[in-house]
Coordinates of C-alpha atoms and ligand atoms in Angstrom, one line a residue:
X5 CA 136.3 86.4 84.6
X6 CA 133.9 85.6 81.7
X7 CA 130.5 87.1 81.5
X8 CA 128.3 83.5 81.8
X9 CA 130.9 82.6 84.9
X10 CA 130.0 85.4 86.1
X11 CA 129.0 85.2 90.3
X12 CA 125.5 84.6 90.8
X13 CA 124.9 88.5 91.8
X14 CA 126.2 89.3 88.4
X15 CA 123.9 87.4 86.0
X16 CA 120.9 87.6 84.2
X17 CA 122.1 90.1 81.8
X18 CA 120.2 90.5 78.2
X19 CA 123.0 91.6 76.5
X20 CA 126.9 92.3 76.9
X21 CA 128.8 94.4 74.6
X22 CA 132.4 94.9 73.9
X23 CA 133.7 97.4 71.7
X24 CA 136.8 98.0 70.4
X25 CA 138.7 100.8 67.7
X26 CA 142.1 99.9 67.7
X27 CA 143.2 103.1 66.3
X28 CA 141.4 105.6 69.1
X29 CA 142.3 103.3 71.5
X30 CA 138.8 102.7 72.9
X31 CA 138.0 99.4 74.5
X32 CA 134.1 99.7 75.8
X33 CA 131.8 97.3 77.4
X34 CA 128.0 98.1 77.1
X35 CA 126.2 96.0 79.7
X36 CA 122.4 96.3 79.5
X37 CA 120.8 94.3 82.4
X38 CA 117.1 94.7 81.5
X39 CA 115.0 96.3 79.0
X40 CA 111.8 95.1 80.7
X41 CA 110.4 98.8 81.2
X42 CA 111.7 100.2 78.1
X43 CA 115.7 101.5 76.5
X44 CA 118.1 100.3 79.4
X45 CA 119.5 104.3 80.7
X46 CA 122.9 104.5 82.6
X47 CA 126.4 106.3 81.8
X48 CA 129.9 105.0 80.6
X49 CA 132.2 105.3 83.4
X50 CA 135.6 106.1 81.9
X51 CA 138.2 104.3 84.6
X52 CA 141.5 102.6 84.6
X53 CA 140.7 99.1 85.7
X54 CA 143.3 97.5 86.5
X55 CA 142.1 94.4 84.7
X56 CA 139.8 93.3 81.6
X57 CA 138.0 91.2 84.8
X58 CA 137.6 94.3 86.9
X59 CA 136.1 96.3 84.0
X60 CA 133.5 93.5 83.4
X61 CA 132.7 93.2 87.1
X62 CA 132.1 97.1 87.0
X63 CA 129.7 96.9 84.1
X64 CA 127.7 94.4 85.4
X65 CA 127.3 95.6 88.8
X66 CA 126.3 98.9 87.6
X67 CA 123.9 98.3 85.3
X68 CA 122.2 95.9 87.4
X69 CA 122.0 98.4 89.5
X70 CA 120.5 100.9 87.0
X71 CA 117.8 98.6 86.3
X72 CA 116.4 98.8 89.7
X73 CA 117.3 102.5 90.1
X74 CA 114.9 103.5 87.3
X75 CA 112.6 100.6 88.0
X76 CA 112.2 102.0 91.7
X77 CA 112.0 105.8 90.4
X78 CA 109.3 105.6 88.5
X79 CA 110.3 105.5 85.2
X80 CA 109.6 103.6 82.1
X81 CA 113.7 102.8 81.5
X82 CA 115.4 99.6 81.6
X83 CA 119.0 99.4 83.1
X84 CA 122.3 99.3 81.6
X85 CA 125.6 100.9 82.1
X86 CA 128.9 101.3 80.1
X87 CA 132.7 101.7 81.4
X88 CA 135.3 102.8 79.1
X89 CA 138.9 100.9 79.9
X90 CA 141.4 103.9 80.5
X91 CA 143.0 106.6 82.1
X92 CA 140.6 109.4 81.1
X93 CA 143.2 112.0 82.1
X94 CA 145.4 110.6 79.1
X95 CA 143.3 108.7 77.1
X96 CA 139.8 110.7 77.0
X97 CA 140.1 112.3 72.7
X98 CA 137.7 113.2 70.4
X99 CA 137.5 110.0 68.5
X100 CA 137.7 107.6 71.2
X101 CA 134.6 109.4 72.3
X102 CA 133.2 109.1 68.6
X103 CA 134.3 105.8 67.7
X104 CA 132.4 104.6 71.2
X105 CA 129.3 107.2 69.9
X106 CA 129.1 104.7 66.8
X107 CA 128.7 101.9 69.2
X108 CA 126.2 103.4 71.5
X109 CA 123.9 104.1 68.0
X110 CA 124.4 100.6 67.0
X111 CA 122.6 99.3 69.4
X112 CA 119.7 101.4 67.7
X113 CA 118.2 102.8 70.8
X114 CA 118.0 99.7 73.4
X115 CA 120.5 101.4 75.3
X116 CA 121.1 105.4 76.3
X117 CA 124.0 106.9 78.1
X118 CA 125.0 109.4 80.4
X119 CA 127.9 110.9 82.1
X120 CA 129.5 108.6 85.0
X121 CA 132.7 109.0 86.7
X122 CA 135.5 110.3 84.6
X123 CA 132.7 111.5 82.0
X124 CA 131.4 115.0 81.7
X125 CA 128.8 117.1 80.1
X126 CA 131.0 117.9 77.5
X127 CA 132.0 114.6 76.8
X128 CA 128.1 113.7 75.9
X129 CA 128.0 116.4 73.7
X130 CA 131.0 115.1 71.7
X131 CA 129.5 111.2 71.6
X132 CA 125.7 112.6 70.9
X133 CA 127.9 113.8 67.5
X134 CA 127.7 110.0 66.5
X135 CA 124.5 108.9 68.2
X136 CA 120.8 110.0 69.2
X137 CA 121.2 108.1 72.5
X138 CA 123.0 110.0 74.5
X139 CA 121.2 112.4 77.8
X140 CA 123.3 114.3 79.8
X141 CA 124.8 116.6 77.4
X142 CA 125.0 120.5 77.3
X143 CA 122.1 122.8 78.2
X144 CA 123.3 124.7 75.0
X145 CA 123.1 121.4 72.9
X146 CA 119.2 120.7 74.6
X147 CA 120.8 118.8 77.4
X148 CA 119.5 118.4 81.0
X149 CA 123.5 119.4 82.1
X150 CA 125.1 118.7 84.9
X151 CA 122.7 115.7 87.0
X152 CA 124.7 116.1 90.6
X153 CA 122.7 119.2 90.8
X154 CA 119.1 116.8 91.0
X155 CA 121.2 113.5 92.7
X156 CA 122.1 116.2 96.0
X157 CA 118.3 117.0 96.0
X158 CA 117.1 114.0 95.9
X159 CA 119.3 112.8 98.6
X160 CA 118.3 115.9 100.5
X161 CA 114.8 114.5 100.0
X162 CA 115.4 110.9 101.1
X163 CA 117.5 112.3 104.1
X164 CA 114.3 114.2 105.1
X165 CA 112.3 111.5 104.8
X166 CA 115.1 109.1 106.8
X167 CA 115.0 111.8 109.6
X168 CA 110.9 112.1 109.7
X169 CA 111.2 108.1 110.4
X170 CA 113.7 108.2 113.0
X171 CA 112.9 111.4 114.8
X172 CA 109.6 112.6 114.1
X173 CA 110.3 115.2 111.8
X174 CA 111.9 115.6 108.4
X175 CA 114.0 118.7 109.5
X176 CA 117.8 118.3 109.2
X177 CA 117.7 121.5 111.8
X178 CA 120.4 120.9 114.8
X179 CA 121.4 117.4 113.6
X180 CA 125.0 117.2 113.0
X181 CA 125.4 115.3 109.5
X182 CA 128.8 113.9 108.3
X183 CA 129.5 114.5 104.5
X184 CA 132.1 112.4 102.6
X185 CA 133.0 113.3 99.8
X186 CA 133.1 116.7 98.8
X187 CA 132.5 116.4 94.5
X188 CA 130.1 117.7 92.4
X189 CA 127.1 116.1 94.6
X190 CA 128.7 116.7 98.3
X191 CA 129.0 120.4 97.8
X192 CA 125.5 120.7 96.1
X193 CA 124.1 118.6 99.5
X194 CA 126.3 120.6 102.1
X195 CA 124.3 123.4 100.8
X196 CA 121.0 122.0 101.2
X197 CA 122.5 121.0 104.5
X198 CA 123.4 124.1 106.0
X199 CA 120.4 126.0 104.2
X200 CA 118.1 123.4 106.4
X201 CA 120.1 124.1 109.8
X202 CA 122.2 121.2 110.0
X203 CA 126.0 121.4 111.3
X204 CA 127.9 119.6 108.2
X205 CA 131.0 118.1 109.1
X206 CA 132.9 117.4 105.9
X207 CA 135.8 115.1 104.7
X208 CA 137.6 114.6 101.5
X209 CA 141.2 113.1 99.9
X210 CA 141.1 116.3 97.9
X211 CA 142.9 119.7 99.1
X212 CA 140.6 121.5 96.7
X213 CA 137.7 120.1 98.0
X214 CA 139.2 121.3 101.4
X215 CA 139.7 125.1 100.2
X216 CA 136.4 124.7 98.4
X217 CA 134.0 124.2 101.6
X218 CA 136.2 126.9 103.5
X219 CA 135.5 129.8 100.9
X220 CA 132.1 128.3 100.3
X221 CA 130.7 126.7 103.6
X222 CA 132.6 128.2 106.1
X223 CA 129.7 127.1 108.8
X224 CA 131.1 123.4 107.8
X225 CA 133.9 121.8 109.4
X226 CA 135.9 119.5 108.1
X227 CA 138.0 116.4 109.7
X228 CA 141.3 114.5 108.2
X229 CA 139.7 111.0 106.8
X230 CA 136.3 109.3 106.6
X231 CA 137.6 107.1 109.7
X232 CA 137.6 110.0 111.7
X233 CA 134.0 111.3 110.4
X234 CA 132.0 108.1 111.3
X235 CA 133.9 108.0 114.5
X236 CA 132.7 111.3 115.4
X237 CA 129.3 112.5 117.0
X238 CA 127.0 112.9 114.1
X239 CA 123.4 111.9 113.4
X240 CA 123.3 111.2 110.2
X241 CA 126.7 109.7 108.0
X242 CA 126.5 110.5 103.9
X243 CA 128.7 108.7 101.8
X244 CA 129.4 110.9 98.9
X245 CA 132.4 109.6 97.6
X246 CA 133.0 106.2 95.8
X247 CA 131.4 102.4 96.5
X248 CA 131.9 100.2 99.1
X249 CA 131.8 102.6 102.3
X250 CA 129.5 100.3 104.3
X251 CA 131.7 97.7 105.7
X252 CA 132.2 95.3 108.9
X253 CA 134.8 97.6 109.9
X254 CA 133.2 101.2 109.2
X255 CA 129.2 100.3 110.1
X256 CA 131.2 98.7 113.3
X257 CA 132.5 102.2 114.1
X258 CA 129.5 104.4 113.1
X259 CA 128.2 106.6 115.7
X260 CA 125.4 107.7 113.2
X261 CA 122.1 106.2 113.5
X262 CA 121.0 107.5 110.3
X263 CA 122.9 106.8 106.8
X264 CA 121.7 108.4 103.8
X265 CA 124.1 109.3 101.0
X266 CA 124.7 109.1 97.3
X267 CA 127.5 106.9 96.4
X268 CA 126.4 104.0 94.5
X269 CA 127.0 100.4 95.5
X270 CA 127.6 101.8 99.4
X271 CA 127.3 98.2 100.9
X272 CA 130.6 96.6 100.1
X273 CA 129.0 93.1 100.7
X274 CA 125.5 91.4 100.6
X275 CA 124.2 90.8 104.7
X276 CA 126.1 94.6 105.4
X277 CA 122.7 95.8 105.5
X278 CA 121.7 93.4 108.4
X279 CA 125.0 94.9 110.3
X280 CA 123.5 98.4 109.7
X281 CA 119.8 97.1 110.9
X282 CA 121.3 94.5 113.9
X283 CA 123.1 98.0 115.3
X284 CA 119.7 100.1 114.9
X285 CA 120.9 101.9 111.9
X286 CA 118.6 103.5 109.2
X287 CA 119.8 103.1 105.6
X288 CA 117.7 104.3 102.6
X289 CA 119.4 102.8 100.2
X290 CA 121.7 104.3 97.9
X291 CA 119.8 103.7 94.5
X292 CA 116.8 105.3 96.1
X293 CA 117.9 107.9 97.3
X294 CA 120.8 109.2 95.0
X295 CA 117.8 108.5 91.4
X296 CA 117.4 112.4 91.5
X297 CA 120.2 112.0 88.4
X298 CA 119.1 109.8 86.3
X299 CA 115.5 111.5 86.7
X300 CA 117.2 114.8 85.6
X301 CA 118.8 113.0 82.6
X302 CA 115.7 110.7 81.4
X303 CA 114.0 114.1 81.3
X304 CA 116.5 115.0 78.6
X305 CA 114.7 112.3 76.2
X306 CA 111.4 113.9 76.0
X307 CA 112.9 117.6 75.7
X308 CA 114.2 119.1 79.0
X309 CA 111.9 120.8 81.1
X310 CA 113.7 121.5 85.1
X311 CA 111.4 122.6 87.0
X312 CA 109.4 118.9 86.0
X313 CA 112.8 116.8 86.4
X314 CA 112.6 118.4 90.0
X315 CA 109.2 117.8 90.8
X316 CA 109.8 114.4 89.8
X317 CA 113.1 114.2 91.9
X318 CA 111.2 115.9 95.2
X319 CA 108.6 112.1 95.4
X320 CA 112.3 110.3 96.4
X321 CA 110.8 112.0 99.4
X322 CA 107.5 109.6 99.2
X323 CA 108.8 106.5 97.8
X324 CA 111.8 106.7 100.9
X325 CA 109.2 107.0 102.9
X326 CA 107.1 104.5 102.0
X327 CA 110.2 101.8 101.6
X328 CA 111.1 102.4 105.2
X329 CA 107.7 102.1 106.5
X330 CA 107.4 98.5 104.3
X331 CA 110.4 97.7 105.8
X332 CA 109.2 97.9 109.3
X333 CA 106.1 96.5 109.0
X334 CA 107.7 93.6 106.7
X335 CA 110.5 93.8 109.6
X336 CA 112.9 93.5 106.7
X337 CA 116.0 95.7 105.9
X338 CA 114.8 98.8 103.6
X339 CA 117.5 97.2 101.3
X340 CA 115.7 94.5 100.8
X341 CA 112.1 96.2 100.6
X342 CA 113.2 98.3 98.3
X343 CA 114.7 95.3 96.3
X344 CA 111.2 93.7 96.1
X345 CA 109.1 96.6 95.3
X346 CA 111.9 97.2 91.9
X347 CA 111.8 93.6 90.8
X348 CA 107.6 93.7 91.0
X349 CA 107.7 96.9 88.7
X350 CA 110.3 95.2 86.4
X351 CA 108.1 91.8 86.5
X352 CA 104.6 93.6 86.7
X353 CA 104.8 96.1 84.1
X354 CA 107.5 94.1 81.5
X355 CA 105.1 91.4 81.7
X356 CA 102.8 93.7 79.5
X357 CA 104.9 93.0 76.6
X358 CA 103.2 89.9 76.1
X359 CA 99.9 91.8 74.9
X360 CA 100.3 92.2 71.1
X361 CA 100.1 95.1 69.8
X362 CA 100.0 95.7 65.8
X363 CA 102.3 98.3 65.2
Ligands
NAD10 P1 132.9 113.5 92.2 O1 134.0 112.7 91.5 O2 132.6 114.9 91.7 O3 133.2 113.6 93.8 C1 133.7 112.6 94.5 C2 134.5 113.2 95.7 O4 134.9 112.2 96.6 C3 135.8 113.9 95.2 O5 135.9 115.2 95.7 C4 136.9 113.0 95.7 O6 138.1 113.7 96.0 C5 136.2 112.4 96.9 N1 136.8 111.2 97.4 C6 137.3 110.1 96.7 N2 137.7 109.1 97.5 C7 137.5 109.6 98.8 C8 137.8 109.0 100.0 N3 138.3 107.8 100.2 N4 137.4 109.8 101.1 C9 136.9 111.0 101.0 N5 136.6 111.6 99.8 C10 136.9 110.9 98.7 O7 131.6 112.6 92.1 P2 130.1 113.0 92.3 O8 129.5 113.2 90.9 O9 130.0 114.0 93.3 O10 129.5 111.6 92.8 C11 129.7 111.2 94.1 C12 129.2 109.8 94.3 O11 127.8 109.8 94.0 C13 129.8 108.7 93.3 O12 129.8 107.5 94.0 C14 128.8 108.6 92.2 O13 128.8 107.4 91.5 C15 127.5 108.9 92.9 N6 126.4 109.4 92.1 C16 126.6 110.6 91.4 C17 125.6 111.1 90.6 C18 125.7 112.4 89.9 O14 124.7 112.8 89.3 N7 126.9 113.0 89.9 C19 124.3 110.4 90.5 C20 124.2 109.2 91.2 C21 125.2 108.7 92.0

């Protein structure tokens, strides 16, 4: 697929770069969607495509998706994302992870990254060696460390404010809510979960995952396969694993009426989100609530203070609130609300640019 080909969904990128050092092996592609509110924000997802097309696709998407993420949060960030093309189980070394550092700092500041998936904490701290763009990294280093820790809260919050729509009241107590996915932000959520008075019922491919809820969450259960979860008698679904797990088939099966979870990218297809509304199913969506990340990592650029990353993260609870009741009143899906509401900050406030300033 090439970039100006690209489907409709996938265009209106500022900038596309690929990156390549033969000798480390790294083959990049920085995608930066929008600069509009200020240096496009999103991490390099390290992942072995299994084509050049796929890895294009990826970048796209996600920083797309970035842009209206920090657009809807609140913050004065642009969008754009990076993937790395590669096993990073084989291929993840010090200079790959310099050599794509050099990159990031060429692009003097109009783009800052973060960990994804198959990047870690300790991997920023290796590329900020090369480049001043780079959140995420160590709390040793000045870093706002490990974000799932602020995404599971902030989909705590929007869950809250998802249940306070539907039911009255924003308490998770005696609702049964089905969590899959069991990573870094499942396990933070389950807590918040069960701390609330919720039943967590739990899936995950992983065996560790498995023996991690039993010797930490032993109030949670846990069933074979995400079939079997959204099949089962729960309130509320949370899809904490990877893209795509809003479907014909699975929002067909759901016995949840409320879906609130942090995967990215959660509706595999545009008009799912008319499924979930046709079949009376609340979905705050995924970029909403699952921001509580990138708000802990953006606080990294200003010097990283927690306890105002979280205060920040806890108004997912407001703005989830607000998108849902637009939503109704608009009779639209919150999807699309929340669409709208992200483009007129981008449009609104980037607009401002035009006013000349001399500096
Ligand atoms: P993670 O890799 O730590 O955890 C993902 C978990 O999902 C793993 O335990 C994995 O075994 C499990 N899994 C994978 N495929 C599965 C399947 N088919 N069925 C059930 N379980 C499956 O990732 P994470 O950091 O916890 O992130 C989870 C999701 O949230 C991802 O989609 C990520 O993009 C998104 N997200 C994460 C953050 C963050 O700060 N970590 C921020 C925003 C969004």
């Amino acid at each position: 697929m090439g970039v100006f080909e690209a489907p409709s969904n996938l265009t209106g990128h500022e900038e596309v770069v690929f990156c390549q050092d033969k000798a480390s092996g790294l083959r990049a592609i920085i995608a930066i969607y929008s600069t509009a509110l200020g240096p496009a924000l999103g991490g390099t997802r390290f992942y072995p495509y299994a084509s050049e097309a796929d890895a294009i696709h990826d970048a796209l998407d996600l920083s797309k998706g970035m842009a209206y993420k920090n657009a809807l949060a609140g913050l004065d960030l642009g969008g754009g994302k990076a993937v790395i093309w590669g096993d990073p189980d084989t291929d993840k070394s010090e200079a790959l992870l310099r050599a794509y550092g050099r990159f990031v700092e060429s692009l003097g500041g109009r783009y800052i990254t973060a960990c994804d998936v198959g990047t870690y904490v300790s991997d920023m701290d290796i590329v900020a060696k090369e480049s001043r763009h780079v959140t995420g990294r160590s709390e040793e280093n000045g870093g706002a460390g490990d974000s799932s820790v602020l995404t599971a809260f902030g989909v705590y919050s929007g869950m809250r404010a998802a249940a306070e729509h539907k039911w009255g009241t924003p308490s998770l107590k005696g609702r049964t809510v089905g969590v899959a996915g069991i990573g870094k932000v499942g396990r933070h959520l389950v807590g918040h979960l069960v701390e609330d008075g919720a039943t967590v019922v739990a899936t995950d491919i992983s065996e560790r995952a498995h023996d991690w809820l039993k010797e930490n969450r032993p109030e949670a259960s846990f069933v074979g396969s995400t079939k079997e979860l959204i099949a089962s008698d729960i309130d509320v679904y949370a899809p904490c694993a990877l893209g795509g797990a809003l479907n014909d088939e699975s929002v067909g099966m759901l016995r949840a009426s409320v879906v609130v979870g942090a995967a990215n990218n959660q509706l595999a297809h545009p008009g799912v989100e008319k499924l979930l509304a046709e079949r009376g199913i609340l979905y705050a969506p995924d970029y909403l609530v699952n921001s509580g990340g990138v708000i802990q990592v953006a606080d990294e650029i200003g010097g990283f203070n927690f306890a105002r990353a979280k205060r920040r993260a806890s108004h997912i609870f407001d703005i989830t609130r607000d998108i849902l009741r637009t939503a109704d009143t608009e009779a639209i899906p919150p999807a699309l609300a929340a669409d709208r509401i992200a483009e007129r900050r981008m449009a609104d406030c980037g607009r401002l640019r035009s006013i000349y300033l001399a500096h």
